[in-house]
Amino acid sequence: MSAFEAGPAAVEARGWGWRHASRHAWAVRDASFRIEPGERVLLLGASGSGKSTMLHGLAGVLGGAEEGESEGALLLDGMPAAQVRGRAGLVLQDPDAQVILARVGDDVAFGCENLGVPRDEIWRRVGDALDAVGLDVPLDRPTKALSGGQKQRLALAGALAMRPGLVLLDEPTANLDPVGVADVRDAVGRMLQAHDATLVVVEHRVDVWLPLVTRVIVLGEGGVIADGVPAEVLGGNGPALAAAGVWVPGIPPALPPAPIRASGAPLVSARGLSVQRVKGEPVAAGIDLDVREGAVLAITGRNGAGKSTLGLTLAGLIPAAAGDVVAAPELAAGASPTPIRWSSRDLLTRIGTVFQDPEHQLLASTVRAELEVGPRALGLSPAETSERVDDLLVRLRLDRLAEANPYTLSGGEKRRLTVAASLATRPRVLVLDEPTFGQDARTWAELVALLAGLRDEGSAIVTITHDPEVAPALHAEQYELTGVTR
């Protein structure tokens, strides 16, 4: 019997742990639990507690001894997880890391082809999976033309089409709009009804998944710190879990105070703006907005509406399709009034950008070196560079990771690192794409408080977000992008 016909998988961890080859601390240690076939589990924990590492271990993709050190056992149906990789379908935190082929249909079909599914059955599954996740695009659409949220749906469709015995989802709704969040959750529910499988999902949006899951496991220092039915775990342990950083329904994180002063003059303005990634294919048009000193502008809208493209255009990183992006004389400071004409050095102290995918802007081999890139490019002294870096390491809770390889950090830690790296050059304008992605409740509150502090110091902030709590927390003006009809 082939892997995709074998029914739901049993999962067991016996004192399991993993340590990356370049790290002193263990990502996970002493984790022990058993998940019966067909159970639906929500895996929780603070940022950096090892949730993604656990999913990678269950999928059998952590690598061998050269990649790190393991202890204990991690089993699927009594076999080491690395020996039965076809039993698990994994959707990664970073959807770009799972895009393999150039066209949407081929990419969804890839996993099925590797499992030896008959050709006619493959294409039935491809269509069903795309419909289930709400990715309504032609099968021959280039995967490079998809937005980040659309790529996330693509990755989920590829996993659903495989019909694995174990479905592993690593924050599958992190970059989706509110409608897309519910669509994906419902798609997973429909898939489980039609093709029984065991589910383990990592997600900070706890309330979204409670209607679907039957059990909650919480990872922390020392392995599993809570395990049981959702009501008991989140009810009986709610305050303690919230204090540790776990998102607990009904216990919101602390919010920063209201702005201490009114917003100032525009530093960047867009008039009649159209934006595009591919020449001749604008994704949003007719945009008029101002990015004001001492204020936050939240850009919202559905997946594929062009939010990330608009952010990159405002930041001077890609040219406009039409219209103008103009910097105020105060910001341009003798340079061209058009940010797209600025050199990278001109941009460093004027407009800082945090990309949607943290790995797209990681350059150095350690966290500390990553934060030193910008200050060194500005020619700052070693003393000034060290002062800025040390401050940011502490403020964004990265000091214990200063010598770690950035690629071994959790998704939430990578996000805080890229925010810190952008702040290291102290730009007047900051453009952040999904800044709260992957954050636990504690680091979410700290990051929002940091942005509020920058706002109150006079920085102009643009945040592109699907997080419904961000704009109210920062008292942001909202600009909803609708995209263009194609």
XYZ file of C-alpha atoms in Angstrom:
486
model
C 0.000 0.000 0.000
C 1.418 3.395 -0.948
C 1.925 6.189 1.562
C -1.026 8.240 0.334
C -3.454 5.323 0.874
C -2.290 4.256 4.328
C -4.745 6.250 6.489
C -4.018 8.583 9.411
C -0.613 8.343 11.043
C 0.268 7.774 14.688
C 2.882 10.177 16.094
C 5.135 9.713 19.102
C 7.946 11.757 20.637
C 10.109 10.015 23.238
C 12.359 12.516 24.996
C 13.092 14.041 21.605
C 15.376 17.001 21.091
C 17.253 18.820 18.345
C 20.143 21.266 18.372
C 21.329 23.069 15.234
C 24.976 22.497 14.424
C 25.876 26.171 14.930
C 23.980 26.653 18.203
C 24.808 25.970 21.845
C 21.185 25.917 23.006
C 18.754 23.178 22.036
C 15.842 24.240 19.833
C 13.708 21.531 21.479
C 14.577 19.166 24.292
C 12.909 16.388 26.312
C 9.682 16.504 24.293
C 7.451 13.504 24.972
C 3.879 12.890 23.776
C 1.768 10.508 21.709
C -0.783 11.591 19.095
C -3.269 8.913 18.078
C -4.244 8.429 14.417
C -6.803 11.023 13.352
C -6.234 13.446 16.242
C -6.192 17.156 15.456
C -3.575 18.964 17.497
C -2.765 22.656 17.908
C 0.919 23.028 18.841
C 1.554 26.216 20.819
C 4.516 27.909 22.489
C 6.362 31.184 22.757
C 8.451 32.434 19.832
C 11.612 30.327 19.706
C 10.180 27.426 21.711
C 10.870 24.949 18.899
C 7.459 24.542 17.275
C 8.744 24.773 13.701
C 11.674 22.511 14.559
C 9.221 19.912 15.834
C 7.256 20.013 12.571
C 10.446 19.724 10.512
C 11.430 16.734 12.612
C 8.052 15.044 12.064
C 8.386 15.665 8.331
C 11.854 14.102 8.374
C 13.577 17.120 6.805
C 15.941 18.304 9.548
C 18.952 16.690 7.917
C 21.668 14.420 9.223
C 24.444 14.785 11.774
C 26.115 17.548 9.767
C 22.989 19.707 10.214
C 22.641 19.222 13.946
C 22.391 16.861 16.907
C 19.319 14.897 17.945
C 18.385 12.906 21.001
C 15.489 10.622 21.855
C 13.110 9.404 19.166
C 10.481 10.915 16.881
C 8.263 8.258 15.338
C 5.497 7.933 12.741
C 3.617 4.650 12.967
C 6.483 3.327 15.093
C 9.140 4.158 12.490
C 11.710 6.992 12.647
C 10.113 9.995 10.954
C 13.069 10.479 8.587
C 12.481 6.984 7.153
C 8.824 7.538 6.194
C 8.840 11.038 4.693
C 5.977 10.275 2.295
C 3.614 9.917 5.266
C 3.748 13.635 6.132
C 2.772 16.714 4.174
C 4.422 19.892 5.473
C 3.420 23.489 4.778
C 6.304 25.716 5.809
C 6.242 29.069 7.567
C 7.856 30.597 4.475
C 5.770 29.782 1.381
C 8.574 30.878 -0.992
C 10.665 28.007 0.321
C 8.103 25.540 -1.077
C 7.583 26.987 -4.556
C 9.373 24.514 -6.816
C 8.000 24.782 -10.342
C 7.250 27.712 -12.619
C 3.493 27.167 -13.078
C 0.766 26.861 -10.472
C -0.698 23.551 -11.648
C 2.688 21.861 -11.982
C 3.695 23.027 -8.518
C 0.587 21.565 -6.869
C 1.068 18.311 -8.813
C 4.721 17.911 -7.814
C 4.176 16.062 -4.528
C 1.623 13.695 -6.048
C 4.028 12.848 -8.856
C 6.691 11.907 -6.337
C 4.206 9.620 -4.583
C 3.397 7.825 -7.844
C -0.247 8.928 -8.017
C -1.763 8.078 -11.451
C -1.748 11.018 -13.878
C -5.523 11.404 -14.218
C -5.933 11.276 -10.450
C -3.198 13.893 -10.006
C -5.043 16.531 -12.003
C -8.341 15.812 -10.261
C -6.549 16.361 -6.971
C -4.864 19.536 -8.230
C -8.206 21.091 -9.130
C -9.834 19.990 -5.873
C -6.941 21.339 -3.783
C -6.873 24.730 -5.505
C -10.632 25.056 -5.076
C -10.375 24.060 -1.421
C -7.837 26.771 -0.555
C -9.518 29.437 -2.675
C -6.637 30.017 -5.088
C -8.632 30.968 -8.179
C -5.901 31.405 -10.801
C -5.194 29.590 -14.091
C -3.131 26.410 -13.848
C -0.505 27.950 -16.131
C -0.165 31.152 -14.088
C 3.525 31.770 -13.233
C 4.226 31.075 -9.577
C 6.549 34.092 -9.523
C 3.526 36.330 -10.235
C 1.711 35.261 -7.044
C 1.576 37.418 -3.929
C 2.969 36.133 -0.634
C -0.498 35.167 0.567
C -1.277 33.414 -2.711
C 1.970 31.442 -2.444
C 0.882 30.362 1.019
C -2.348 28.991 -0.431
C -0.329 27.317 -3.202
C 1.857 25.534 -0.653
C -1.209 24.351 1.255
C -2.822 23.106 -1.956
C 0.299 21.070 -2.750
C 0.170 19.415 0.669
C -3.582 18.736 0.503
C -3.271 17.181 -2.955
C -0.850 14.574 -1.572
C -3.478 13.402 0.942
C -0.832 12.469 3.511
C -1.438 10.503 6.691
C 0.001 13.390 8.727
C -0.677 17.035 7.820
C 1.812 19.507 9.318
C 0.944 23.210 9.043
C 3.400 25.857 10.201
C 1.420 29.107 10.602
C -0.553 28.505 7.396
C -2.649 31.677 7.747
C 0.082 34.121 8.798
C 0.097 36.120 5.547
C -3.578 35.766 4.628
C -6.383 38.303 4.714
C -9.246 37.655 7.207
C -11.419 35.952 4.592
C -8.474 33.821 3.513
C -7.802 32.770 7.108
C -11.284 31.302 7.465
C -11.113 29.805 3.967
C -7.885 27.955 4.715
C -9.117 26.648 8.056
C -12.343 25.459 6.450
C -10.391 23.913 3.567
C -8.326 21.902 6.019
C -11.531 20.808 7.772
C -13.077 19.661 4.494
C -9.907 17.808 3.566
C -9.901 15.964 6.890
C -13.545 14.986 6.438
C -12.927 13.618 2.955
C -9.519 12.026 3.624
C -8.920 11.132 7.250
C -5.497 12.259 8.476
C -3.723 13.306 11.637
C -3.261 17.069 11.949
C -0.625 19.098 13.767
C -0.891 22.850 13.229
C 1.340 25.595 14.611
C -0.451 28.917 14.717
C -0.506 32.030 16.870
C -4.157 32.692 15.896
C -5.450 30.244 18.482
C -9.129 31.133 18.220
C -9.159 30.445 14.457
C -8.280 26.777 14.940
C -10.215 25.949 18.111
C -13.334 24.837 16.160
C -11.224 22.255 14.332
C -8.705 20.889 16.850
C -9.339 18.361 19.604
C -6.145 18.810 21.599
C -3.557 21.450 22.514
C 0.125 20.719 23.209
C 2.311 23.557 24.498
C 6.101 23.523 24.110
C 8.384 25.416 26.464
C 11.644 25.054 28.313
C 11.957 21.433 29.355
C 9.716 20.058 26.613
C 5.933 19.819 26.875
C 4.556 22.206 29.515
C 0.837 21.623 28.906
C -1.196 18.982 27.079
C -4.917 18.289 26.930
C -8.251 19.327 25.510
C -8.294 22.998 24.482
C -10.703 24.242 27.146
C -8.657 22.716 29.978
C -5.249 23.833 28.692
C -6.258 27.386 27.782
C -8.652 27.797 30.686
C -6.733 26.309 33.585
C -3.313 27.469 32.423
C -4.377 30.614 30.546
C -2.744 33.340 32.676
C 0.547 31.466 33.001
C 0.662 30.657 29.291
C -0.141 34.273 28.373
C 2.653 35.500 30.633
C 5.029 33.152 28.803
C 3.979 34.603 25.434
C 1.304 32.166 24.260
C -1.706 33.792 22.592
C -4.664 32.907 24.826
C -8.192 33.912 23.765
C -9.606 36.480 26.170
C -6.184 37.605 27.450
C -5.006 40.359 25.075
C -1.412 41.622 25.079
C -0.567 45.030 26.501
C -1.058 47.968 24.121
C 1.057 51.120 23.876
C -0.421 54.512 24.853
C -1.975 56.867 22.313
C 0.342 59.165 20.301
C 1.808 61.975 22.364
C 1.511 64.514 19.544
C -0.327 65.163 16.297
C 1.124 63.884 13.045
C 3.351 66.203 11.044
C 3.903 67.053 7.407
C 4.161 64.384 4.691
C 7.643 62.938 4.164
C 6.612 60.761 1.211
C 3.566 61.332 -1.030
C 1.990 59.278 -3.815
C -0.291 60.825 -6.429
C -2.050 58.988 -9.244
C 0.181 56.025 -8.497
C -0.005 52.647 -10.236
C 2.270 49.839 -9.042
C 3.566 46.696 -10.723
C 6.005 43.827 -10.271
C 5.878 42.680 -13.898
C 6.179 45.433 -16.515
C 2.867 46.164 -18.176
C 0.834 44.328 -15.516
C -0.205 46.864 -12.837
C -1.692 45.289 -9.711
C -3.093 48.484 -8.156
C -3.838 51.944 -9.543
C -5.244 55.356 -8.657
C -3.355 55.556 -5.361
C -3.155 58.887 -3.519
C -1.666 58.862 -0.030
C 0.715 60.636 2.346
C 3.260 59.110 4.725
C 3.434 61.626 7.561
C 6.058 62.433 10.133
C 5.167 61.056 13.564
C 2.343 58.882 12.234
C 1.579 55.315 11.158
C -0.102 54.449 7.866
C -1.549 50.909 7.756
C -2.026 49.478 4.259
C -4.651 46.732 4.264
C -6.558 44.728 1.660
C -7.110 41.251 0.325
C -4.312 38.949 -0.818
C -3.059 39.887 -4.271
C -4.311 43.485 -4.076
C -0.753 44.813 -4.435
C 0.056 45.812 -0.857
C 3.639 44.525 -0.839
C 4.232 45.994 -4.295
C 2.952 49.362 -3.076
C 5.281 49.179 -0.074
C 8.324 48.492 -2.249
C 7.346 51.357 -4.556
C 6.951 53.824 -1.673
C 10.324 52.654 -0.336
C 12.099 53.510 -3.599
C 12.964 49.906 -4.417
C 10.885 49.363 -7.563
C 9.694 51.930 -10.127
C 6.083 53.023 -10.398
C 3.998 51.856 -13.349
C 2.478 55.354 -13.528
C 2.084 58.395 -11.318
C 4.545 59.784 -8.816
C 6.220 58.982 -5.500
C 7.828 62.145 -4.166
C 9.924 62.733 -1.054
C 9.611 66.003 0.840
C 12.683 68.296 0.660
C 13.282 67.593 4.346
C 13.654 63.862 3.627
C 15.432 64.168 0.271
C 18.017 66.504 1.830
C 19.647 67.487 -1.448
C 19.060 64.190 -3.249
C 16.507 63.698 -6.030
C 12.895 64.142 -4.862
C 12.148 60.725 -6.402
C 13.205 57.858 -4.062
C 13.636 55.321 -6.893
C 16.607 57.411 -8.065
C 18.381 57.241 -4.719
C 21.443 55.081 -4.201
C 21.368 52.360 -1.555
C 23.454 54.599 0.707
C 20.957 57.452 0.247
C 18.147 55.117 1.248
C 19.854 53.846 4.400
C 19.141 56.896 6.555
C 15.972 57.966 4.719
C 13.749 54.928 4.110
C 14.215 51.560 5.772
C 12.361 48.497 4.492
C 11.421 45.209 6.129
C 10.407 42.637 3.501
C 7.539 40.191 3.873
C 9.984 37.284 3.792
C 12.772 37.805 6.352
C 15.195 35.506 4.533
C 15.160 37.784 1.488
C 17.263 40.328 3.359
C 19.580 38.265 5.542
C 23.211 38.904 4.587
C 25.527 37.907 7.444
C 26.521 34.734 9.278
C 25.580 35.919 12.779
C 22.777 38.017 14.249
C 25.236 40.633 15.491
C 26.944 40.889 12.103
C 23.541 41.271 10.442
C 22.815 44.315 12.579
C 26.252 45.768 11.803
C 25.752 45.760 8.001
C 23.913 49.080 7.806
C 26.016 51.078 10.295
C 29.212 49.885 8.604
C 27.867 50.909 5.200
C 27.340 54.383 6.661
C 30.946 54.464 7.867
C 30.038 54.732 11.558
C 32.787 54.202 14.100
C 33.119 50.797 15.792
C 31.995 52.358 19.079
C 28.836 53.890 17.578
C 28.082 50.689 15.674
C 28.464 48.594 18.817
C 26.251 50.942 20.831
C 23.430 50.800 18.272
C 23.662 47.033 17.839
C 23.742 46.253 21.564
C 20.699 48.446 22.148
C 18.698 46.751 19.405
C 19.674 43.259 20.543
C 18.205 43.985 23.961
C 15.128 45.913 22.781
C 14.071 43.151 20.382
C 14.972 40.263 22.688
C 17.762 38.971 20.475
C 20.729 39.403 22.810
C 20.958 35.696 23.669
C 21.109 34.962 19.936
C 23.805 37.505 19.029
C 26.279 34.887 17.748
C 23.692 32.556 16.195
C 23.349 32.021 12.455
C 20.254 33.994 11.357
C 18.983 31.065 9.309
C 18.663 28.915 12.455
C 16.298 31.384 14.135
C 12.562 30.824 14.356
C 10.284 32.718 11.985
C 9.359 35.220 14.685
C 12.996 35.760 15.630
C 13.966 36.317 11.985
C 11.214 38.918 11.708
C 12.490 40.810 14.770
C 16.028 40.616 13.374
C 15.050 42.225 10.068
C 13.161 44.968 11.916
C 16.223 45.588 14.079
C 18.540 45.633 11.045
C 16.383 48.282 9.405
C 16.365 50.386 12.576
C 20.152 50.209 12.895
C 20.582 53.031 10.347
C 17.844 55.144 11.998
C 15.834 55.984 8.877
C 13.213 58.760 8.965
C 10.676 56.534 7.170
C 10.144 52.849 7.892
C 8.180 50.518 5.577
C 7.341 47.171 7.181
C 5.619 44.271 5.414
C 3.760 42.082 7.935
C 5.876 43.209 10.923
C 4.024 41.068 13.486
C 4.294 37.831 11.502
C 5.314 34.894 13.719
C 5.272 36.826 16.999
C 4.032 35.432 20.277
C 1.876 37.644 22.490
C 4.823 39.038 24.436
C 7.063 39.827 21.465
C 4.030 41.199 19.562
C 3.441 43.689 22.378
C 7.132 44.596 22.517
C 7.349 45.108 18.763
C 4.195 47.237 18.657
C 5.476 49.297 21.589
C 8.782 49.820 19.757
C 6.973 51.062 16.646
C 4.812 53.351 18.772
C 7.958 54.774 20.328
C 9.478 55.430 16.907
C 6.254 57.146 15.861
C 6.352 59.373 18.926
C 9.980 60.272 18.180
C 8.874 61.592 14.776
C 9.451 58.638 12.459
C 6.995 58.024 9.630
C 5.878 54.387 9.546
C 4.107 52.375 6.863
C 2.890 48.951 7.955
C 1.445 46.462 5.477
C -0.617 44.050 7.509
C -3.375 41.482 7.720
C -3.182 41.563 11.523
C -6.443 43.260 12.573
C -4.967 44.348 15.898
C -1.982 46.301 14.560
C -3.674 49.413 13.157
C -5.805 50.120 16.270
C -2.855 49.434 18.575
C -0.746 52.027 16.736
C -3.610 54.489 16.184
C -2.824 54.208 12.490
C -4.560 55.789 9.545
C -5.767 52.955 7.318
C -5.528 52.808 3.528
C -7.359 49.837 2.029
C -5.988 48.697 -1.302
C -8.451 46.997 -3.660
C -6.122 46.171 -6.560
C -7.147 46.179 -10.208
C -9.667 43.908 -11.869
C -8.139 41.463 -14.340
